[in-house]
mmCIF file of C-alpha atoms in Angstrom:
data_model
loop_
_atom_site.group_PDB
_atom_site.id
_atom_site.type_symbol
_atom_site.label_atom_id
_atom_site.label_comp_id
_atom_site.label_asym_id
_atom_site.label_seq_id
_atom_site.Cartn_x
_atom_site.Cartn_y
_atom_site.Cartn_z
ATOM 1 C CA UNK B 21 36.027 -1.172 -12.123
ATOM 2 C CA UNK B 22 33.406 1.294 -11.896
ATOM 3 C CA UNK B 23 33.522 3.600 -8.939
ATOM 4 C CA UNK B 24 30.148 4.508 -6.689
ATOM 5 C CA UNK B 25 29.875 8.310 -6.582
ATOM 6 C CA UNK B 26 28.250 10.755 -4.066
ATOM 7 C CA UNK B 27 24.783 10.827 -6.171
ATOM 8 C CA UNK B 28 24.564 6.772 -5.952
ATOM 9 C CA UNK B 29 21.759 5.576 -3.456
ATOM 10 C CA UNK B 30 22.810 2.244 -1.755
ATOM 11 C CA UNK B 31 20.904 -0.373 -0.722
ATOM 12 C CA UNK B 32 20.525 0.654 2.799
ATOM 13 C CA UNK B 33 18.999 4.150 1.432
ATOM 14 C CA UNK B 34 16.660 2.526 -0.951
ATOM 15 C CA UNK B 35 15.382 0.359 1.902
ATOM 16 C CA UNK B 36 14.959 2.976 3.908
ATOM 17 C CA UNK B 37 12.458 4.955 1.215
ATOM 18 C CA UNK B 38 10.384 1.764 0.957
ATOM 19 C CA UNK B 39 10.366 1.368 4.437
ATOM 20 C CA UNK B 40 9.057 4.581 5.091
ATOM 21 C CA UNK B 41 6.577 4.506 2.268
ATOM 22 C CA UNK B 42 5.018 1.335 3.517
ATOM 23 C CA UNK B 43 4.936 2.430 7.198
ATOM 24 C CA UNK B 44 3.707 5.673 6.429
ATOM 25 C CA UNK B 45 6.080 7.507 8.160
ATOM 26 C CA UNK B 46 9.456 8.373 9.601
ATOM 27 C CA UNK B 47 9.321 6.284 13.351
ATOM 28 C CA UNK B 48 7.028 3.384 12.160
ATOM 29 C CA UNK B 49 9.812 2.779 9.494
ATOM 30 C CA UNK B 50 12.591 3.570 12.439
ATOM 31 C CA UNK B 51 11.019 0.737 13.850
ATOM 32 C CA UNK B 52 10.832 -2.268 11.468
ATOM 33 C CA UNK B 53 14.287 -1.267 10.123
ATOM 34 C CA UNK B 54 15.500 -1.316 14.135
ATOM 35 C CA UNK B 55 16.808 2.207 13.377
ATOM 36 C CA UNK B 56 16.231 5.551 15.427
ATOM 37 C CA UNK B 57 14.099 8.108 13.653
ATOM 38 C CA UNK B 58 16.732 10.908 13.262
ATOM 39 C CA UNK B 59 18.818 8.191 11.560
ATOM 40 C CA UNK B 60 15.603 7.376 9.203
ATOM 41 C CA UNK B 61 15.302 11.291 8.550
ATOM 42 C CA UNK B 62 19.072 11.663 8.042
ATOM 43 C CA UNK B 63 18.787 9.018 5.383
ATOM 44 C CA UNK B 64 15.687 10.772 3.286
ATOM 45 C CA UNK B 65 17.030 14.078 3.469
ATOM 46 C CA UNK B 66 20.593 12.524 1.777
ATOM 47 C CA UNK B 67 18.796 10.176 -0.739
ATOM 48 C CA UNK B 68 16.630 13.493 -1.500
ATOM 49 C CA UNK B 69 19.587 15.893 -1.852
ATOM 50 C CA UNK B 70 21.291 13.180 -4.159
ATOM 51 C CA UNK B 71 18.301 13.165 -6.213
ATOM 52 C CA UNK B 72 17.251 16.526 -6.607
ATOM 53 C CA UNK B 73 13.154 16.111 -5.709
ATOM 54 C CA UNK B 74 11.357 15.876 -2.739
ATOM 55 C CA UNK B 75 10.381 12.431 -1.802
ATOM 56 C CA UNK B 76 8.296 12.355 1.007
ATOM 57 C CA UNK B 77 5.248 15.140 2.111
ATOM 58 C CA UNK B 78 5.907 15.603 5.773
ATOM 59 C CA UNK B 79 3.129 16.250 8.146
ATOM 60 C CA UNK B 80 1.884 15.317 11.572
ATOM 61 C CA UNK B 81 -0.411 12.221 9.774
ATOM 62 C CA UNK B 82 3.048 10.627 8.455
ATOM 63 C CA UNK B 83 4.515 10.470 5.500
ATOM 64 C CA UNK B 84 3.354 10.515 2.032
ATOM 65 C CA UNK B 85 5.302 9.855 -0.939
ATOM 66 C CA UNK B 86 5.200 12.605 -3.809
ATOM 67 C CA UNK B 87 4.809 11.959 -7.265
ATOM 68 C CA UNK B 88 8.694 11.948 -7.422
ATOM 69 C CA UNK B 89 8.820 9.719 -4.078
ATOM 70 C CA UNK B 90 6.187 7.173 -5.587
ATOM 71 C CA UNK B 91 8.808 6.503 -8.214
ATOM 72 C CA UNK B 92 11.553 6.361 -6.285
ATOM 73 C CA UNK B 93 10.096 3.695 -4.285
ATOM 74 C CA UNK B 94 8.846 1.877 -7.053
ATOM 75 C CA UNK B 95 12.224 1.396 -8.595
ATOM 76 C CA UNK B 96 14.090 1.059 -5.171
ATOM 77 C CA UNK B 97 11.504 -2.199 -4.730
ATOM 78 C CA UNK B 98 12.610 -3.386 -8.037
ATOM 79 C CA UNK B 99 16.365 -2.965 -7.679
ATOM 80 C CA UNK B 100 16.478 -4.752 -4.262
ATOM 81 C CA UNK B 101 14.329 -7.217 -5.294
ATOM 82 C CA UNK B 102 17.169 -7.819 -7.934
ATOM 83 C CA UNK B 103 19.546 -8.137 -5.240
ATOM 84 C CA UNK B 104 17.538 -10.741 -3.899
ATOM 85 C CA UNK B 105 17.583 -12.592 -7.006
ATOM 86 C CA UNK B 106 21.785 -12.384 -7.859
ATOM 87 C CA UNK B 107 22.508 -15.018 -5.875
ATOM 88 C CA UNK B 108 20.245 -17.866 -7.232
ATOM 89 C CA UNK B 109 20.939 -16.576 -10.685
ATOM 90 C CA UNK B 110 24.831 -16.810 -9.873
ATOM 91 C CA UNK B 111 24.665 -20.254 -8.400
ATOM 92 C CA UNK B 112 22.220 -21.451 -11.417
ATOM 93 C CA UNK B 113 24.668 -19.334 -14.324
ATOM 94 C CA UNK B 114 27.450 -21.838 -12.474
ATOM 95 C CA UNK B 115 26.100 -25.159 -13.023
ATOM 96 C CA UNK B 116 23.397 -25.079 -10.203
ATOM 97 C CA UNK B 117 19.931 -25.224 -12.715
ATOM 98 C CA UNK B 118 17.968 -24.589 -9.488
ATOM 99 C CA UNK B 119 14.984 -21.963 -8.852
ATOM 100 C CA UNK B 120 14.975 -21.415 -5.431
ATOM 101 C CA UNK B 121 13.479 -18.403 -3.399
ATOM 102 C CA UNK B 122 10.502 -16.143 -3.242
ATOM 103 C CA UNK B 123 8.074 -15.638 -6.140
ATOM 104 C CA UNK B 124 5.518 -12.587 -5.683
ATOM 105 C CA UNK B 125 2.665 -12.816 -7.637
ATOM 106 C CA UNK B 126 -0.236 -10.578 -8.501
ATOM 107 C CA UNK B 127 -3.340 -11.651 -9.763
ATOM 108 C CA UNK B 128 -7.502 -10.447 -10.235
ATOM 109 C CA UNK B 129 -9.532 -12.506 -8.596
ATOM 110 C CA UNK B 130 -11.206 -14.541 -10.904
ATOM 111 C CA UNK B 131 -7.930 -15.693 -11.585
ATOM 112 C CA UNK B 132 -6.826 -16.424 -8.876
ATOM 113 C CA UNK B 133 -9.967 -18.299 -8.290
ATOM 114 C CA UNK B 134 -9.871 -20.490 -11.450
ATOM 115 C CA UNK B 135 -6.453 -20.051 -13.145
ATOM 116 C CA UNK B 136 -3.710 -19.693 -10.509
ATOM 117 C CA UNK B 137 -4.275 -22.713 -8.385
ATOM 118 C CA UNK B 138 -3.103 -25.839 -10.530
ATOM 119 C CA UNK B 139 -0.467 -23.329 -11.216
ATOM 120 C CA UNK B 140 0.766 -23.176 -8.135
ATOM 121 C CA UNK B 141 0.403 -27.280 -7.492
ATOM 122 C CA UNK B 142 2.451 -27.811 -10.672
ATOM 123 C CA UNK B 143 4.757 -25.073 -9.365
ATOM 124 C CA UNK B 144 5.199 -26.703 -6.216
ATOM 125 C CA UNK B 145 5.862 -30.150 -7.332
ATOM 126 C CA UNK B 146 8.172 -29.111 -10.254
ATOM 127 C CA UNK B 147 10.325 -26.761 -8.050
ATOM 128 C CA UNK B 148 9.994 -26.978 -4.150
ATOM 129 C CA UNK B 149 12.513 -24.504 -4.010
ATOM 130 C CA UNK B 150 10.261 -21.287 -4.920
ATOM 131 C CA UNK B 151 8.084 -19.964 -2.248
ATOM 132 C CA UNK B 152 4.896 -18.518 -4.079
ATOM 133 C CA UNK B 153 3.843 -15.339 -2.473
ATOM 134 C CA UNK B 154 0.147 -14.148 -3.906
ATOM 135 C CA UNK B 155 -1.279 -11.200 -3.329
ATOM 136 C CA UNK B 156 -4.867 -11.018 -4.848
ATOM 137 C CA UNK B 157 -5.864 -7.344 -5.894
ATOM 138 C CA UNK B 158 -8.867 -5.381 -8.060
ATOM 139 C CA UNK B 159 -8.464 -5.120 -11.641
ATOM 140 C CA UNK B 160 -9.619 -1.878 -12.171
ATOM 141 C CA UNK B 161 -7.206 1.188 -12.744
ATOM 142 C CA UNK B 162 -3.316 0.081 -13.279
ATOM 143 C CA UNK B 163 -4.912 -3.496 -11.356
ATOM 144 C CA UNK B 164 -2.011 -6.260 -11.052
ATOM 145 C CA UNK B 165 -0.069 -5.070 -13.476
ATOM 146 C CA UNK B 166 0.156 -1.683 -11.676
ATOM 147 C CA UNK B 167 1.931 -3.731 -8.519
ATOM 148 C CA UNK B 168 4.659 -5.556 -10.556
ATOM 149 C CA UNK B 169 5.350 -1.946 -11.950
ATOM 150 C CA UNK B 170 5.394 -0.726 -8.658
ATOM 151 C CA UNK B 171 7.839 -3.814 -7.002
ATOM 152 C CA UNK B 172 5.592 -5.029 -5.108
ATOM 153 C CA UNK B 173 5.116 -8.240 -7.434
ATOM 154 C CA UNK B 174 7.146 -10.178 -9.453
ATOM 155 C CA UNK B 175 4.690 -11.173 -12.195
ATOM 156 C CA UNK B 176 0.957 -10.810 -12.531
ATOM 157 C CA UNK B 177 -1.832 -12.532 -14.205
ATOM 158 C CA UNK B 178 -3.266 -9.536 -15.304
ATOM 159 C CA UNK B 179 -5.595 -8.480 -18.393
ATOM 160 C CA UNK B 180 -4.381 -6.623 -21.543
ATOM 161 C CA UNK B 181 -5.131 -4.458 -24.039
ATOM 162 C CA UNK B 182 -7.766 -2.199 -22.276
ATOM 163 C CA UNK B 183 -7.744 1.382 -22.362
ATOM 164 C CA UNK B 184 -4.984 1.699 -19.448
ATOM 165 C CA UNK B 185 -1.813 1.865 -21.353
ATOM 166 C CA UNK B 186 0.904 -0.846 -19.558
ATOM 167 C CA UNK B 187 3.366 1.177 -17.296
ATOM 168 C CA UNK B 188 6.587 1.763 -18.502
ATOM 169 C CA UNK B 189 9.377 -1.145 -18.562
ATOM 170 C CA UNK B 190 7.100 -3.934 -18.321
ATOM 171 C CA UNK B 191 7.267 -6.944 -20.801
ATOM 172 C CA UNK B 192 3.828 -8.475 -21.584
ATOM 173 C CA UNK B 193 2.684 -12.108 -22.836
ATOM 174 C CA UNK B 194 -1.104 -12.664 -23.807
ATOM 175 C CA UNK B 195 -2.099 -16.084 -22.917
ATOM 176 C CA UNK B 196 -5.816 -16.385 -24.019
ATOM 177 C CA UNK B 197 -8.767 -14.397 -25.422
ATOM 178 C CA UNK B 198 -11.513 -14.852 -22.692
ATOM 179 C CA UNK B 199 -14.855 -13.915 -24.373
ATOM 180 C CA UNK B 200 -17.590 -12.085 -22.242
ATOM 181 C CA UNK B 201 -21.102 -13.600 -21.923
ATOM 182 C CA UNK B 202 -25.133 -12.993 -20.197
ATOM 183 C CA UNK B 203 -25.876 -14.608 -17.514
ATOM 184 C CA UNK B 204 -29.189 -15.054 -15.740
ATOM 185 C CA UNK B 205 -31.774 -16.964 -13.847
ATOM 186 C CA UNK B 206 -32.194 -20.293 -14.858
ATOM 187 C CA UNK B 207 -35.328 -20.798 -16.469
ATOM 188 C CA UNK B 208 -36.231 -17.047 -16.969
ATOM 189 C CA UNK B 209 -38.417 -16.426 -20.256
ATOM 190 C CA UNK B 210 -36.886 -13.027 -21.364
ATOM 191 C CA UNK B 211 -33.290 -12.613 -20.086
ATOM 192 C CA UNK B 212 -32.559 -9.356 -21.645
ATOM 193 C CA UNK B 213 -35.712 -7.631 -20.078
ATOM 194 C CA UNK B 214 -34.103 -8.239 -16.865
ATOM 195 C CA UNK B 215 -32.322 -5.517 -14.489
ATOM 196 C CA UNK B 216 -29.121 -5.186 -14.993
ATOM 197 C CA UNK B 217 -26.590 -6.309 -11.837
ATOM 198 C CA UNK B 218 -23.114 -4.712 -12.550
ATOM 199 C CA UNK B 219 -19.808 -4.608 -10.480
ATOM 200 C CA UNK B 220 -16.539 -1.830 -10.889
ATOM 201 C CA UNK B 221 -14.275 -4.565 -12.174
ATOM 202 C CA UNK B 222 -16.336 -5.227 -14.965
ATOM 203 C CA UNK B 223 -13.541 -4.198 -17.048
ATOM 204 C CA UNK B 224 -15.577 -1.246 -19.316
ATOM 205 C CA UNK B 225 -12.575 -0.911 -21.435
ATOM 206 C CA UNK B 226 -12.813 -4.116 -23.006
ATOM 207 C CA UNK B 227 -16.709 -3.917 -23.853
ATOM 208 C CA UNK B 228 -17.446 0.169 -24.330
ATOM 209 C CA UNK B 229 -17.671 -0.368 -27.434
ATOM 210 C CA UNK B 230 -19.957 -3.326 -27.598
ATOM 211 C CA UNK B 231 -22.088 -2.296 -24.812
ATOM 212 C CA UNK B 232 -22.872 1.218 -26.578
ATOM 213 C CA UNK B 233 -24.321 -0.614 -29.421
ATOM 214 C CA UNK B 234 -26.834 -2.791 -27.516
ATOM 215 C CA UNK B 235 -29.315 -0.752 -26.928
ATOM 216 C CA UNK B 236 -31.069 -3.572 -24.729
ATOM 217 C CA UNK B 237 -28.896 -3.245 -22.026
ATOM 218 C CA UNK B 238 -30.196 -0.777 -18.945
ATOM 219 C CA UNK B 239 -28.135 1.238 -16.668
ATOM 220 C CA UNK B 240 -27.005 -0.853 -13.585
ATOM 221 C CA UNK B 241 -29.629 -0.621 -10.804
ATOM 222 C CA UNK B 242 -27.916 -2.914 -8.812
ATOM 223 C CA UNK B 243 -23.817 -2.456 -7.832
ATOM 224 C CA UNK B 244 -21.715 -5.202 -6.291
ATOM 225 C CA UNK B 245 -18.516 -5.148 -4.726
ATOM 226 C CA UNK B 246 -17.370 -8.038 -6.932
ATOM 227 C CA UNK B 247 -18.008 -10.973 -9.650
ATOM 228 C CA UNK B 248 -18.980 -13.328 -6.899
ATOM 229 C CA UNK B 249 -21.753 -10.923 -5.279
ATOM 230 C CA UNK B 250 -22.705 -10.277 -8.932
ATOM 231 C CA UNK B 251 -23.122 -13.817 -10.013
ATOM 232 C CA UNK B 252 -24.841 -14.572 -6.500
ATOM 233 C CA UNK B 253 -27.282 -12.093 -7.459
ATOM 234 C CA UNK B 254 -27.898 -12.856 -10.542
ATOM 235 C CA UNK B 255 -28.271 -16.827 -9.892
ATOM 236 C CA UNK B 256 -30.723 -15.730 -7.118
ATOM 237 C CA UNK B 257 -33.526 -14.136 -9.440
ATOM 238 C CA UNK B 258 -31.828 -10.674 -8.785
ATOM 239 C CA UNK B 259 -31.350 -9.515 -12.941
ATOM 240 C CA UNK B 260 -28.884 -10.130 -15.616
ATOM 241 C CA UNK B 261 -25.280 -9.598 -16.142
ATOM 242 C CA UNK B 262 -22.506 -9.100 -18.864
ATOM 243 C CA UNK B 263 -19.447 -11.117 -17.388
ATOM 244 C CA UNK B 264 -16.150 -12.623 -18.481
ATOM 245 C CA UNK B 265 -16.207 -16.309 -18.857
ATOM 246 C CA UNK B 266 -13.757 -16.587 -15.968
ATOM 247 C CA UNK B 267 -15.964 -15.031 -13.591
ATOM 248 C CA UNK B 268 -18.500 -17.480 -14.490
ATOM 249 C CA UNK B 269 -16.698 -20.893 -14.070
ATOM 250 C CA UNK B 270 -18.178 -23.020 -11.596
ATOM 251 C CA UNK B 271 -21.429 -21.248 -11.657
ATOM 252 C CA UNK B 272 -24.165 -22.849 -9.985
ATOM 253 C CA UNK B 273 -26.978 -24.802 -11.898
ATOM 254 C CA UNK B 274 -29.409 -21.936 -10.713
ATOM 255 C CA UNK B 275 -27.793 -19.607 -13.442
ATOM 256 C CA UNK B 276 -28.175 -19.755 -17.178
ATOM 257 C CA UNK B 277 -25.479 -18.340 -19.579
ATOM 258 C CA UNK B 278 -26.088 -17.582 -22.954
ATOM 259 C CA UNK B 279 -23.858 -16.956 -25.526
ATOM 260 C CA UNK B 280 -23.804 -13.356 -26.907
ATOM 261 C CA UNK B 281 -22.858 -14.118 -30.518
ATOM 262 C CA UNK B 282 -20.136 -13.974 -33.020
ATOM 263 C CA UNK B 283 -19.581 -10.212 -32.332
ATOM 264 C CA UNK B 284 -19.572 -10.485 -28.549
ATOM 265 C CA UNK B 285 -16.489 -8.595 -26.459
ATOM 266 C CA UNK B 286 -13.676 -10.114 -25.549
ATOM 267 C CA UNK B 287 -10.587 -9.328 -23.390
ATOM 268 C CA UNK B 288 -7.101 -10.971 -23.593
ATOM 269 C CA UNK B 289 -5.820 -12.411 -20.217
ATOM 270 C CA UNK B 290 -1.935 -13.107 -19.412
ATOM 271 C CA UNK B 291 1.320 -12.572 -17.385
ATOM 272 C CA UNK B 292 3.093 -9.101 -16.720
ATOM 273 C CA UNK B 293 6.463 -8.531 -15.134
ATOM 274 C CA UNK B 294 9.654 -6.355 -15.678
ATOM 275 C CA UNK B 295 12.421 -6.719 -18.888
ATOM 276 C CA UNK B 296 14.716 -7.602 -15.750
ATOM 277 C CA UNK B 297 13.059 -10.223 -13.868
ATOM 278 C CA UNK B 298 11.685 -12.000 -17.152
ATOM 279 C CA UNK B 299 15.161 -13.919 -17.288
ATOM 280 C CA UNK B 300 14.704 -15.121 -13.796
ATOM 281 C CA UNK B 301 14.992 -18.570 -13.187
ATOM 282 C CA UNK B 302 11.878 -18.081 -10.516
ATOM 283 C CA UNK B 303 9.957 -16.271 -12.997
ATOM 284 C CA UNK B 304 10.506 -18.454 -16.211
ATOM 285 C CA UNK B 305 9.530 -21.836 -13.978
ATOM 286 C CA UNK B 306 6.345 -20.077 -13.005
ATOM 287 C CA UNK B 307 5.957 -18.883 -16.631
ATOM 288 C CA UNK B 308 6.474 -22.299 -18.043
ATOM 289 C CA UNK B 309 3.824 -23.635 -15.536
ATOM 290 C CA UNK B 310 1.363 -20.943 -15.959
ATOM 291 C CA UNK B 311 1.580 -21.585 -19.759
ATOM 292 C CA UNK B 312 1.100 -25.705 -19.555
ATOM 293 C CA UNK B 313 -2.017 -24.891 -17.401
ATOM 294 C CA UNK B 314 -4.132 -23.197 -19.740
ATOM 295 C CA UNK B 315 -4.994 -25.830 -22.337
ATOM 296 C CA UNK B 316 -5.437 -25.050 -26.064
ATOM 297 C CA UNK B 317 -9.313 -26.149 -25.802
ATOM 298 C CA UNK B 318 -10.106 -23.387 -23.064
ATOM 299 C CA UNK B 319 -12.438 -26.078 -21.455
ATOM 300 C CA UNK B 320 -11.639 -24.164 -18.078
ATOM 301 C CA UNK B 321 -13.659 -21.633 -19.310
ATOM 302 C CA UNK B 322 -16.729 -23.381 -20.759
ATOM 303 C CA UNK B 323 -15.449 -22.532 -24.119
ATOM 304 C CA UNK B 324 -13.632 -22.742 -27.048
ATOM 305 C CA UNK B 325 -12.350 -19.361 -26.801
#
């Protein structure tokens, strides 16, 4: 049997180094953990002498992870989160096919908006058992699959292929090619004349290349915080936008969309998590209902993408 040595962390140090990287600091962390701060301290100071790096920048402000810390936490979410998960994958391995437990998810929000929900009511009626935990974040940098890399999710909905390489030790799955498209005023003579309304998600990765060829599209005079301002905007009389056909389902009558033609840019939407928590019973049941929700004739979308 393999024996722990002085250089393993436990589980009470790794929860300790998330603690104190979500609180921020030393005594907030003392506090949810019901511990006393020199007892917090005590623990960093061991977990960093066992691994050789400084985890935490100490200051009056808190605590800040370091690059080194920001790992460390990352993986000590992932391992306990594992520990979470050994007893429902014992019970099932012995005869007990149930998925039981929490499921984090991480999703953008158009996604979330038009994607996750029958999802989640297939989810729920399938397998009562899971508790589906969603936490709804931007899409721009490392986006959603940046939080299952960090442990704070499970599996995300996320989109793939853009010019953000995937973080290490992530498995992904591509589920659909959703196909970007111009919306506008309904009615408007001369669409492509108009202003163009933009937003930082806009995923630039997918359509640089596209969008430097077109020399009818302006710079942006209008920003918005997200698709929904955008397409509010736009519906309104406000300009013209470039958007992903998710971001335009359900649009009201008042806006137009026109196709942009056989070349037009595309990005490829699907699911994100770790080569670990892949075999999960939790994750494979929300896999298997994520899958059976997106139909083959992409009517969701307005398309036949």
């Amino acid at each position: 049997m393999a024996r722990t040595t002085d250089s393993d962390l436990g589980p009470p140090e790794l929860r300790v180094l998330v603690a104190v990287a979500d609180a921020g600091g030393f005594s907030a962390a003392a506090g949810t953990l019901g511990l006393t701060q020199s007892a917090v301290s005590h623990s960093v100071r061991g977990s960093e002498r066992k691994i050789g790096a400084v985890l935490f920048e100490r200051g009056r402000a808190g605590a800040r992870p370091t690059p080194a810390g920001e790992k460390a936490v990352a993986y000590a979410r992932r391992i306990l989160r594992l520990l979470d998960v050994l007893t429902a994958e014992a019970r099932g391995a012995a005869g007990a096919d149930v998925a039981e437990g929490p499921l984090r998810i991480a999703v953008f929000r158009s996604a979330a908006l038009h994607l996750l929900p029958p999802v989640l009511d297939r989810l729920r009626a399938r397998h009562p058992g899971i508790d589906p935990r969603v936490r709804i974040v931007r899409e721009v940098g490392r986006g959603s699959a940046g939080e299952v890399a960090d442990g704070k999710a499970d599996i995300a909905i996320a989109t793939l292929g853009g010019s953000v390489p995937l973080p290490p030790g992530l498995a992904a799955n591509g589920l659909f090619e959703e196909p970007y498209a111009l919306v506008y005023a309904a009615g408007h003579a001369s669409p492509r004349s108009l202003p163009l309304v933009d937003w930082a998600e806009n995923c630039g990765s997918y359509t640089r290349d596209w969008w430097a060829a077109q020399e009818w599209i302006p710079k942006a005079t209008v920003e918005a915080e997200d698709d929904g301002a955008v397409l509010s905007l736009v519906s309104g009389g406000h300009g013209m936008a470039i958007m992903p056909a998710l971001s335009l389902v359900g649009a009201p009558d008042s806006a137009e969309i026109a196709d942009l033609g056989p070349e037009r840019p595309t990005r490829q939407v699907g699911y994100v998590t770790t080569s670990q928590m892949a075999g999960s019973a939790v994750v494979r049941a929300f896999v298997r209902e994520l899958r059976a929700a997106v139909p083959r004739d992409r009517s969701f979308l307005g398309c036949d993408a």
